[in-house]
Amino acid sequence: MARFTLPRDLYHGKGSLEALKSFKGERAMICVGGGSMKRFGFLDRAIAYLKEAGMEVELFEGIEPDPSVETVMKGADAMLKFKPDWIIAMGGGSPIDAAKAMWIKYEYPECTFEDMCKVFGIPELRHKAKFCAISSTSGTATEVTAFSIITDYSKGIKYPIADFEITPDVAIVDPDLAETMPKKLVAHTGMDAMTHAVEAYVSTANCDYTDPLAIHAIEMIMQDLVPSYNGDMAARDRMHNAQCLAGMAFSNALLGIVHSMAHKTGAAFADYGAHIIHGAANAMYLPKVIAYNAKDETAKKRYGVIADYMHLGGKDDDEKVALLIAYLRKMNDDLNIPHCIKNYGADSYPCEQGFVPEKVFLERLPEIAKNAIGDACTGSNPRQPSQEEMEKLLLACYYDRDIDF
């Protein structure tokens, strides 16, 4: 038996933020990040709509990119004091992910972060509050997913929380919010969405319900991501839908080792002054993982289907896989994303020598590989890598080597 879960309601299209007027409740806490929602007026509109619905509103502001365990605990404490019956998470993936974890701790104050990280082990929520997610970026799709990514900075590791319980009750997918994204964010979130769709399609948990969502998302992203990056706002609006479809697919079909590797490398070199931004990590690692997974015949056939829908050509599946990899690498070029960690600058742009020193990478490689194998996303990957294979994959992602194993 399998399960397919999405939010109860999804409001989409320009102006759909106004759906907040129809919410029924007494108290709403809005969780937001670094200020873009306030700067562009969306936070004030959300507050006004909720007050029009008769609710008292309190803010939890300043959720950082790559939210920490400490931020989650602070937010949960604020919720325990205010006692909201609606949690409204607004902004990019970070405030929404953080608010999902806060929600668990609010409903179950005795729950530890370690308890939250037990895959599909969250107790039943919604005894105290319902959850609404309003995304301002076109990539993470956390507004429709059963996932949250929280960083334990003491360990330098990003942990996925995975449970259908944290799928939001309501998602608002309003493209007006996405039109405010800076160019670099368009690139990174867009390639995150592409990775979601591709990994969902070849995941061992794919099914008839997830495949059409993944394929259509890939077709849309292929058509609209680069134009969106170059300032086409109609394409930007369509990308907001495409990333949401990719999220619906992967929330139910799960992901693979592109995400496992991105989770475990993202904060692993923070002591050298930067993170490997999640979407950029996915973009760099996806071509390598496709080459690795394509040694599995079932996965190779499914990559071939993706290439067919993308009209890439190729006389057999081997050619189709090669063309798919080449296409994705060209997308990275068009989006100014490097091909490997060695050339990943602290600003995320390509450079001759990136911020991660070779010696440091090699020293930390065994532990990163071990952690990636243990990541929640590894179990649904088409091939299960050994420690040696994961280390070789990560080396290929550092040096931009071909995959021959």
Short mmCIF file of C-alpha atoms in Angstrom, two decimals:
data_model
loop_
_atom_site.label_atom_id
_atom_site.label_comp_id
_atom_site.label_asym_id
_atom_site.label_seq_id
_atom_site.Cartn_x
_atom_site.Cartn_y
_atom_site.Cartn_z
CA MET A 1 0.00 0.00 0.00
CA ALA A 2 1.22 3.50 -0.87
CA ARG A 3 0.04 6.95 0.11
CA PHE A 4 -0.41 10.21 -1.83
CA THR A 5 -0.85 13.32 0.31
CA LEU A 6 -1.19 17.00 -0.63
CA PRO A 7 -2.51 20.09 1.18
CA ARG A 8 -6.28 20.16 1.68
CA ASP A 9 -6.48 23.44 -0.28
CA LEU A 10 -4.13 25.09 -2.75
CA TYR A 11 -4.85 28.65 -3.82
CA HIS A 12 -2.93 29.73 -6.91
CA GLY A 13 -2.72 32.58 -9.39
CA LYS A 14 -2.07 36.28 -9.02
CA GLY A 15 -3.66 37.79 -5.94
CA SER A 16 -4.27 34.43 -4.25
CA LEU A 17 -2.72 35.78 -1.02
CA GLU A 18 -6.20 37.22 -0.47
CA ALA A 19 -7.39 33.70 0.45
CA LEU A 20 -6.21 34.49 3.99
CA LYS A 21 -9.39 36.55 4.41
CA SER A 22 -11.43 33.36 4.45
CA PHE A 23 -9.53 31.63 7.28
CA LYS A 24 -11.47 30.75 10.43
CA GLY A 25 -9.65 31.09 13.74
CA GLU A 26 -8.76 33.31 16.70
CA ARG A 27 -4.98 33.71 16.65
CA ALA A 28 -2.46 33.46 13.82
CA MET A 29 1.32 33.53 14.12
CA ILE A 30 3.16 34.55 10.95
CA CYS A 31 6.70 33.17 10.60
CA VAL A 32 8.93 35.12 8.20
CA GLY A 33 12.58 35.49 7.25
CA GLY A 34 14.93 38.35 6.64
CA GLY A 35 12.64 41.13 5.49
CA SER A 36 11.82 40.79 1.78
CA MET A 37 8.17 40.04 2.52
CA LYS A 38 8.01 43.20 4.63
CA ARG A 39 9.98 45.26 2.11
CA PHE A 40 7.66 44.43 -0.77
CA GLY A 41 4.47 44.90 1.26
CA PHE A 42 3.32 41.28 1.29
CA LEU A 43 3.64 40.87 5.06
CA ASP A 44 1.43 43.91 5.72
CA ARG A 45 -1.14 42.56 3.28
CA ALA A 46 -1.14 39.16 5.00
CA ILE A 47 -1.60 40.76 8.42
CA ALA A 48 -4.46 42.91 7.09
CA TYR A 49 -6.21 39.90 5.52
CA LEU A 50 -5.94 37.85 8.71
CA LYS A 51 -7.25 40.74 10.81
CA GLU A 52 -10.12 41.09 8.34
CA ALA A 53 -10.82 37.42 9.07
CA GLY A 54 -11.14 38.38 12.75
CA MET A 55 -7.83 37.05 14.02
CA GLU A 56 -5.27 38.40 16.43
CA VAL A 57 -1.86 38.29 14.69
CA GLU A 58 1.64 37.95 16.08
CA LEU A 59 4.93 37.81 14.12
CA PHE A 60 7.98 35.61 14.51
CA GLU A 61 10.56 37.36 12.36
CA GLY A 62 14.19 36.96 11.36
CA ILE A 63 14.31 33.25 10.45
CA GLU A 64 17.72 32.83 8.86
CA PRO A 65 18.61 31.07 5.60
CA ASP A 66 19.34 27.41 6.45
CA PRO A 67 17.40 27.67 9.73
CA SER A 68 19.00 26.33 12.88
CA VAL A 69 17.76 24.02 15.61
CA GLU A 70 18.03 27.01 18.00
CA THR A 71 15.69 29.12 15.84
CA VAL A 72 13.18 26.26 15.78
CA MET A 73 13.19 26.06 19.57
CA LYS A 74 12.78 29.86 19.95
CA GLY A 75 9.85 29.87 17.55
CA ALA A 76 8.17 26.99 19.36
CA ASP A 77 8.53 28.86 22.66
CA ALA A 78 6.88 31.91 21.10
CA MET A 79 4.02 29.71 19.88
CA LEU A 80 3.57 28.13 23.31
CA LYS A 81 3.15 31.64 24.76
CA PHE A 82 0.85 33.02 22.03
CA LYS A 83 -1.16 29.81 21.44
CA PRO A 84 -2.01 30.27 17.73
CA ASP A 85 -4.63 28.12 16.05
CA TRP A 86 -3.12 29.04 12.64
CA ILE A 87 0.59 29.02 11.82
CA ILE A 88 1.25 31.04 8.66
CA ALA A 89 4.72 30.53 7.19
CA MET A 90 5.65 33.06 4.56
CA GLY A 91 8.71 33.51 2.33
CA GLY A 92 11.32 31.14 0.93
CA GLY A 93 11.94 27.55 1.92
CA SER A 94 13.77 28.51 5.11
CA PRO A 95 10.95 30.19 7.08
CA ILE A 96 8.46 27.56 5.92
CA ASP A 97 10.76 24.67 6.87
CA ALA A 98 11.53 26.28 10.23
CA ALA A 99 7.84 26.86 10.96
CA LYS A 100 7.04 23.21 10.20
CA ALA A 101 9.56 22.10 12.84
CA MET A 102 8.27 24.76 15.27
CA TRP A 103 4.77 23.36 14.73
CA ILE A 104 5.87 19.89 15.85
CA LYS A 105 7.50 21.29 19.00
CA TYR A 106 4.47 23.51 19.69
CA GLU A 107 2.08 20.56 19.52
CA TYR A 108 4.45 18.27 21.46
CA PRO A 109 6.71 20.38 23.74
CA GLU A 110 8.52 17.28 25.01
CA CYS A 111 9.56 16.32 21.46
CA THR A 112 13.33 16.68 20.87
CA PHE A 113 15.01 17.55 17.57
CA GLU A 114 16.29 13.97 17.43
CA ASP A 115 12.67 12.76 17.74
CA MET A 116 11.67 15.01 14.82
CA CYS A 117 14.35 13.46 12.60
CA LYS A 118 12.92 9.93 12.88
CA VAL A 119 11.64 9.37 9.34
CA PHE A 120 7.83 9.24 9.27
CA GLY A 121 7.79 9.11 13.07
CA ILE A 122 5.96 12.36 13.93
CA PRO A 123 2.83 11.96 16.09
CA GLU A 124 -0.50 13.32 14.84
CA LEU A 125 -0.53 17.13 14.58
CA ARG A 126 -3.41 19.67 14.32
CA HIS A 127 -4.55 19.34 17.92
CA LYS A 128 -3.49 22.97 18.52
CA ALA A 129 -3.03 24.57 15.09
CA LYS A 130 -3.40 24.26 11.35
CA PHE A 131 -0.63 25.28 8.99
CA CYS A 132 -0.60 27.52 5.92
CA ALA A 133 2.50 27.93 3.73
CA ILE A 134 2.97 30.86 1.34
CA SER A 135 6.04 30.49 -0.87
CA SER A 136 7.93 33.46 -2.31
CA THR A 137 10.54 31.37 -4.18
CA SER A 138 10.15 28.96 -7.07
CA GLY A 139 12.07 25.89 -6.03
CA THR A 140 11.74 24.24 -2.65
CA ALA A 141 7.97 23.62 -2.97
CA THR A 142 7.92 23.14 0.79
CA GLU A 143 4.42 24.67 0.70
CA VAL A 144 3.11 21.29 -0.55
CA THR A 145 5.60 18.80 0.87
CA ALA A 146 6.03 16.47 3.81
CA PHE A 147 9.61 17.67 4.33
CA SER A 148 11.57 20.27 6.28
CA ILE A 149 15.34 20.87 6.29
CA ILE A 150 16.92 22.12 9.54
CA THR A 151 20.64 22.70 10.15
CA ASP A 152 22.49 21.56 13.25
CA TYR A 153 25.38 24.02 13.14
CA SER A 154 27.23 22.26 15.96
CA LYS A 155 27.63 19.29 13.60
CA GLY A 156 27.65 21.20 10.31
CA ILE A 157 24.86 18.94 9.01
CA LYS A 158 21.46 19.63 7.45
CA TYR A 159 18.81 17.17 8.60
CA PRO A 160 15.62 16.43 6.67
CA ILE A 161 12.46 16.00 8.72
CA ALA A 162 10.12 13.76 6.74
CA ASP A 163 6.51 12.98 7.65
CA PHE A 164 3.13 13.43 5.98
CA GLU A 165 1.95 15.09 9.21
CA ILE A 166 3.90 18.25 8.33
CA THR A 167 2.28 18.60 4.90
CA PRO A 168 0.60 22.03 5.15
CA ASP A 169 -3.18 22.24 5.38
CA VAL A 170 -3.24 25.16 2.96
CA ALA A 171 -0.74 26.25 0.30
CA ILE A 172 -0.89 29.67 -1.34
CA VAL A 173 1.06 29.80 -4.62
CA ASP A 174 0.86 33.47 -5.60
CA PRO A 175 3.29 34.38 -8.43
CA ASP A 176 3.27 38.04 -7.34
CA LEU A 177 5.61 37.05 -4.49
CA ALA A 178 8.01 35.18 -6.80
CA GLU A 179 8.44 38.22 -9.06
CA THR A 180 10.55 39.83 -6.30
CA MET A 181 13.27 37.12 -6.39
CA PRO A 182 16.83 38.27 -7.16
CA LYS A 183 18.43 36.66 -10.22
CA LYS A 184 20.75 34.28 -8.34
CA LEU A 185 17.83 32.95 -6.30
CA VAL A 186 15.86 32.30 -9.51
CA ALA A 187 18.73 30.13 -10.75
CA HIS A 188 19.28 28.14 -7.57
CA THR A 189 15.64 27.54 -6.70
CA GLY A 190 14.87 26.66 -10.31
CA MET A 191 17.53 23.96 -10.43
CA ASP A 192 16.31 22.69 -7.06
CA ALA A 193 12.90 22.25 -8.70
CA MET A 194 14.41 20.48 -11.71
CA THR A 195 16.26 18.12 -9.37
CA HIS A 196 13.05 17.43 -7.43
CA ALA A 197 11.23 16.45 -10.60
CA VAL A 198 14.02 14.28 -12.04
CA GLU A 199 14.72 12.50 -8.75
CA ALA A 200 11.00 11.91 -8.14
CA TYR A 201 10.61 10.35 -11.60
CA VAL A 202 13.41 7.81 -11.11
CA SER A 203 12.85 7.22 -7.38
CA THR A 204 12.01 3.68 -6.34
CA ALA A 205 8.81 5.10 -4.81
CA ASN A 206 7.50 6.64 -8.05
CA CYS A 207 3.96 5.76 -9.06
CA ASP A 208 1.18 6.58 -11.53
CA TYR A 209 0.11 9.52 -9.38
CA THR A 210 3.55 11.15 -9.18
CA ASP A 211 4.92 10.50 -12.70
CA PRO A 212 2.68 12.98 -14.59
CA LEU A 213 3.47 15.73 -12.07
CA ALA A 214 7.22 15.14 -12.38
CA ILE A 215 7.24 14.99 -16.17
CA HIS A 216 5.08 18.08 -16.66
CA ALA A 217 7.23 19.99 -14.16
CA ILE A 218 10.36 19.03 -16.14
CA GLU A 219 8.76 20.21 -19.38
CA MET A 220 7.77 23.54 -17.82
CA ILE A 221 11.13 24.12 -16.15
CA MET A 222 12.94 23.35 -19.41
CA GLN A 223 10.82 25.97 -21.15
CA ASP A 224 10.66 28.66 -18.47
CA LEU A 225 13.65 28.61 -16.09
CA VAL A 226 16.28 30.32 -18.25
CA PRO A 227 13.80 32.97 -19.55
CA SER A 228 12.70 33.58 -15.94
CA TYR A 229 16.35 34.03 -14.96
CA ASN A 230 16.72 36.53 -17.79
CA GLY A 231 13.79 38.64 -16.54
CA ASP A 232 10.73 37.26 -18.37
CA MET A 233 8.01 37.71 -15.73
CA ALA A 234 5.44 35.56 -17.53
CA ALA A 235 7.98 32.73 -17.41
CA ARG A 236 8.65 33.59 -13.73
CA ASP A 237 4.94 33.18 -13.00
CA ARG A 238 4.84 29.80 -14.77
CA MET A 239 7.94 28.64 -12.87
CA HIS A 240 6.06 29.21 -9.62
CA ASN A 241 3.53 26.60 -10.75
CA ALA A 242 6.19 24.27 -12.17
CA GLN A 243 8.14 24.09 -8.92
CA CYS A 244 4.94 23.37 -7.02
CA LEU A 245 4.12 20.45 -9.33
CA ALA A 246 7.66 19.12 -8.80
CA GLY A 247 7.07 19.40 -5.05
CA MET A 248 3.82 17.45 -5.26
CA ALA A 249 5.73 14.73 -7.11
CA PHE A 250 8.70 14.40 -4.77
CA SER A 251 6.71 14.76 -1.56
CA ASN A 252 5.02 11.51 -2.50
CA ALA A 253 7.64 9.74 -4.67
CA LEU A 254 10.55 10.85 -2.46
CA LEU A 255 14.01 11.84 -3.69
CA GLY A 256 17.50 10.38 -4.10
CA ILE A 257 21.18 10.87 -3.42
CA VAL A 258 21.51 14.24 -5.17
CA HIS A 259 19.64 15.59 -2.17
CA SER A 260 21.48 13.35 0.29
CA MET A 261 24.79 14.79 -0.92
CA ALA A 262 23.46 18.36 -0.99
CA HIS A 263 22.16 18.06 2.59
CA LYS A 264 25.47 16.75 3.89
CA THR A 265 27.81 19.11 2.02
CA GLY A 266 25.74 22.30 2.37
CA ALA A 267 27.00 23.40 5.79
CA ALA A 268 30.03 21.09 6.00
CA PHE A 269 32.49 23.89 5.20
CA ALA A 270 30.77 26.78 6.98
CA ASP A 271 33.97 27.36 8.97
CA TYR A 272 35.53 28.48 5.67
CA GLY A 273 33.07 31.33 5.35
CA ALA A 274 30.19 30.10 3.18
CA HIS A 275 27.60 27.42 2.53
CA ILE A 276 27.21 25.45 -0.67
CA ILE A 277 23.72 26.79 -1.46
CA HIS A 278 21.23 23.92 -1.68
CA GLY A 279 19.93 24.57 -5.20
CA ALA A 280 23.43 25.13 -6.57
CA ALA A 281 24.62 21.90 -4.92
CA ASN A 282 21.76 20.01 -6.57
CA ALA A 283 22.59 21.57 -9.93
CA MET A 284 26.25 20.52 -9.67
CA TYR A 285 25.57 17.00 -8.41
CA LEU A 286 22.56 16.03 -10.58
CA PRO A 287 24.53 15.23 -13.79
CA LYS A 288 26.96 13.04 -11.80
CA VAL A 289 24.17 11.15 -10.04
CA ILE A 290 22.30 10.58 -13.32
CA ALA A 291 25.46 8.98 -14.76
CA TYR A 292 25.82 6.84 -11.63
CA ASN A 293 22.15 5.80 -11.43
CA ALA A 294 21.98 5.04 -15.16
CA LYS A 295 24.07 1.92 -14.52
CA ASP A 296 20.74 0.57 -13.19
CA GLU A 297 18.68 -0.51 -16.20
CA THR A 298 15.31 0.61 -14.80
CA ALA A 299 16.65 4.04 -13.93
CA LYS A 300 18.35 4.34 -17.35
CA LYS A 301 15.03 3.66 -19.09
CA ARG A 302 13.30 6.30 -16.99
CA TYR A 303 15.99 8.88 -17.73
CA GLY A 304 15.41 7.98 -21.38
CA VAL A 305 11.71 8.78 -20.99
CA ILE A 306 12.62 12.17 -19.48
CA ALA A 307 14.91 12.86 -22.47
CA ASP A 308 12.07 11.90 -24.84
CA TYR A 309 9.66 14.34 -23.20
CA MET A 310 12.38 17.00 -23.46
CA HIS A 311 12.80 16.15 -27.19
CA LEU A 312 16.55 15.74 -26.80
CA GLY A 313 16.94 12.96 -29.40
CA GLY A 314 19.16 9.89 -29.07
CA LYS A 315 18.90 6.49 -30.75
CA ASP A 316 18.99 4.47 -27.50
CA ASP A 317 18.84 5.01 -23.75
CA ASP A 318 22.61 5.42 -23.42
CA GLU A 319 22.57 8.29 -25.91
CA LYS A 320 19.49 9.78 -24.28
CA VAL A 321 21.17 9.77 -20.84
CA ALA A 322 24.27 11.44 -22.30
CA LEU A 323 22.11 14.11 -23.97
CA LEU A 324 20.16 14.70 -20.75
CA ILE A 325 23.40 15.19 -18.79
CA ALA A 326 24.74 17.57 -21.47
CA TYR A 327 21.48 19.56 -21.42
CA LEU A 328 21.55 19.98 -17.64
CA ARG A 329 25.19 21.08 -17.71
CA LYS A 330 24.29 23.67 -20.37
CA MET A 331 21.47 24.91 -18.10
CA ASN A 332 24.01 25.39 -15.32
CA ASP A 333 26.16 27.43 -17.71
CA ASP A 334 23.17 29.55 -18.71
CA LEU A 335 22.36 30.14 -15.03
CA ASN A 336 25.96 30.94 -14.01
CA ILE A 337 26.20 27.91 -11.72
CA PRO A 338 29.58 26.11 -11.46
CA HIS A 339 29.99 22.45 -12.38
CA CYS A 340 31.90 21.35 -9.28
CA ILE A 341 32.78 22.24 -5.71
CA LYS A 342 36.40 23.04 -6.65
CA ASN A 343 35.12 25.94 -8.78
CA TYR A 344 32.32 27.02 -6.41
CA GLY A 345 33.07 30.53 -5.09
CA ALA A 346 31.94 31.83 -1.72
CA ASP A 347 29.42 33.96 -3.66
CA SER A 348 28.18 30.75 -5.42
CA TYR A 349 29.51 31.86 -8.81
CA PRO A 350 32.05 29.91 -10.90
CA CYS A 351 35.70 30.71 -10.17
CA GLU A 352 39.11 29.14 -10.68
CA GLN A 353 39.55 28.20 -7.01
CA GLY A 354 36.45 27.86 -4.85
CA PHE A 355 36.10 28.49 -1.14
CA VAL A 356 36.47 24.80 -0.16
CA PRO A 357 40.19 23.90 -0.04
CA GLU A 358 41.10 20.55 -1.60
CA LYS A 359 42.92 19.35 1.51
CA VAL A 360 39.94 20.14 3.75
CA PHE A 361 37.51 18.43 1.39
CA LEU A 362 39.63 15.26 1.30
CA GLU A 363 39.97 15.23 5.11
CA ARG A 364 36.21 15.51 5.61
CA LEU A 365 35.21 13.26 2.71
CA PRO A 366 34.76 9.94 4.62
CA GLU A 367 32.47 11.51 7.24
CA ILE A 368 30.45 13.43 4.63
CA ALA A 369 30.01 10.25 2.59
CA LYS A 370 28.91 8.30 5.67
CA ASN A 371 26.38 10.99 6.57
CA ALA A 372 25.06 11.15 2.98
CA ILE A 373 24.48 7.38 2.95
CA GLY A 374 22.51 7.77 6.19
CA ASP A 375 20.38 10.64 4.85
CA ALA A 376 16.62 10.10 4.63
CA CYS A 377 16.69 10.59 0.83
CA THR A 378 19.12 7.75 0.11
CA GLY A 379 16.65 4.91 0.64
CA SER A 380 14.57 5.74 -2.46
CA ASN A 381 17.54 6.21 -4.81
CA PRO A 382 17.68 3.66 -7.69
CA ARG A 383 21.18 2.51 -6.68
CA GLN A 384 22.31 2.11 -3.07
CA PRO A 385 25.89 3.37 -2.89
CA SER A 386 28.58 1.81 -0.73
CA GLN A 387 30.88 4.02 1.33
CA GLU A 388 33.52 3.69 -1.40
CA GLU A 389 31.05 4.62 -4.17
CA MET A 390 29.71 7.60 -2.26
CA GLU A 391 33.24 8.87 -1.69
CA LYS A 392 33.98 8.46 -5.42
CA LEU A 393 30.77 10.30 -6.30
CA LEU A 394 31.65 13.18 -3.99
CA LEU A 395 35.18 13.32 -5.44
CA ALA A 396 33.64 13.53 -8.92
CA CYS A 397 31.48 16.41 -7.65
CA TYR A 398 34.57 18.15 -6.27
CA TYR A 399 36.76 17.79 -9.36
CA ASP A 400 34.05 17.52 -12.10
CA ARG A 401 35.11 14.01 -13.07
CA ASP A 402 33.21 11.59 -15.29
CA ILE A 403 31.43 8.67 -13.61
CA ASP A 404 32.67 5.21 -14.67
CA PHE A 405 31.42 3.04 -11.80
#
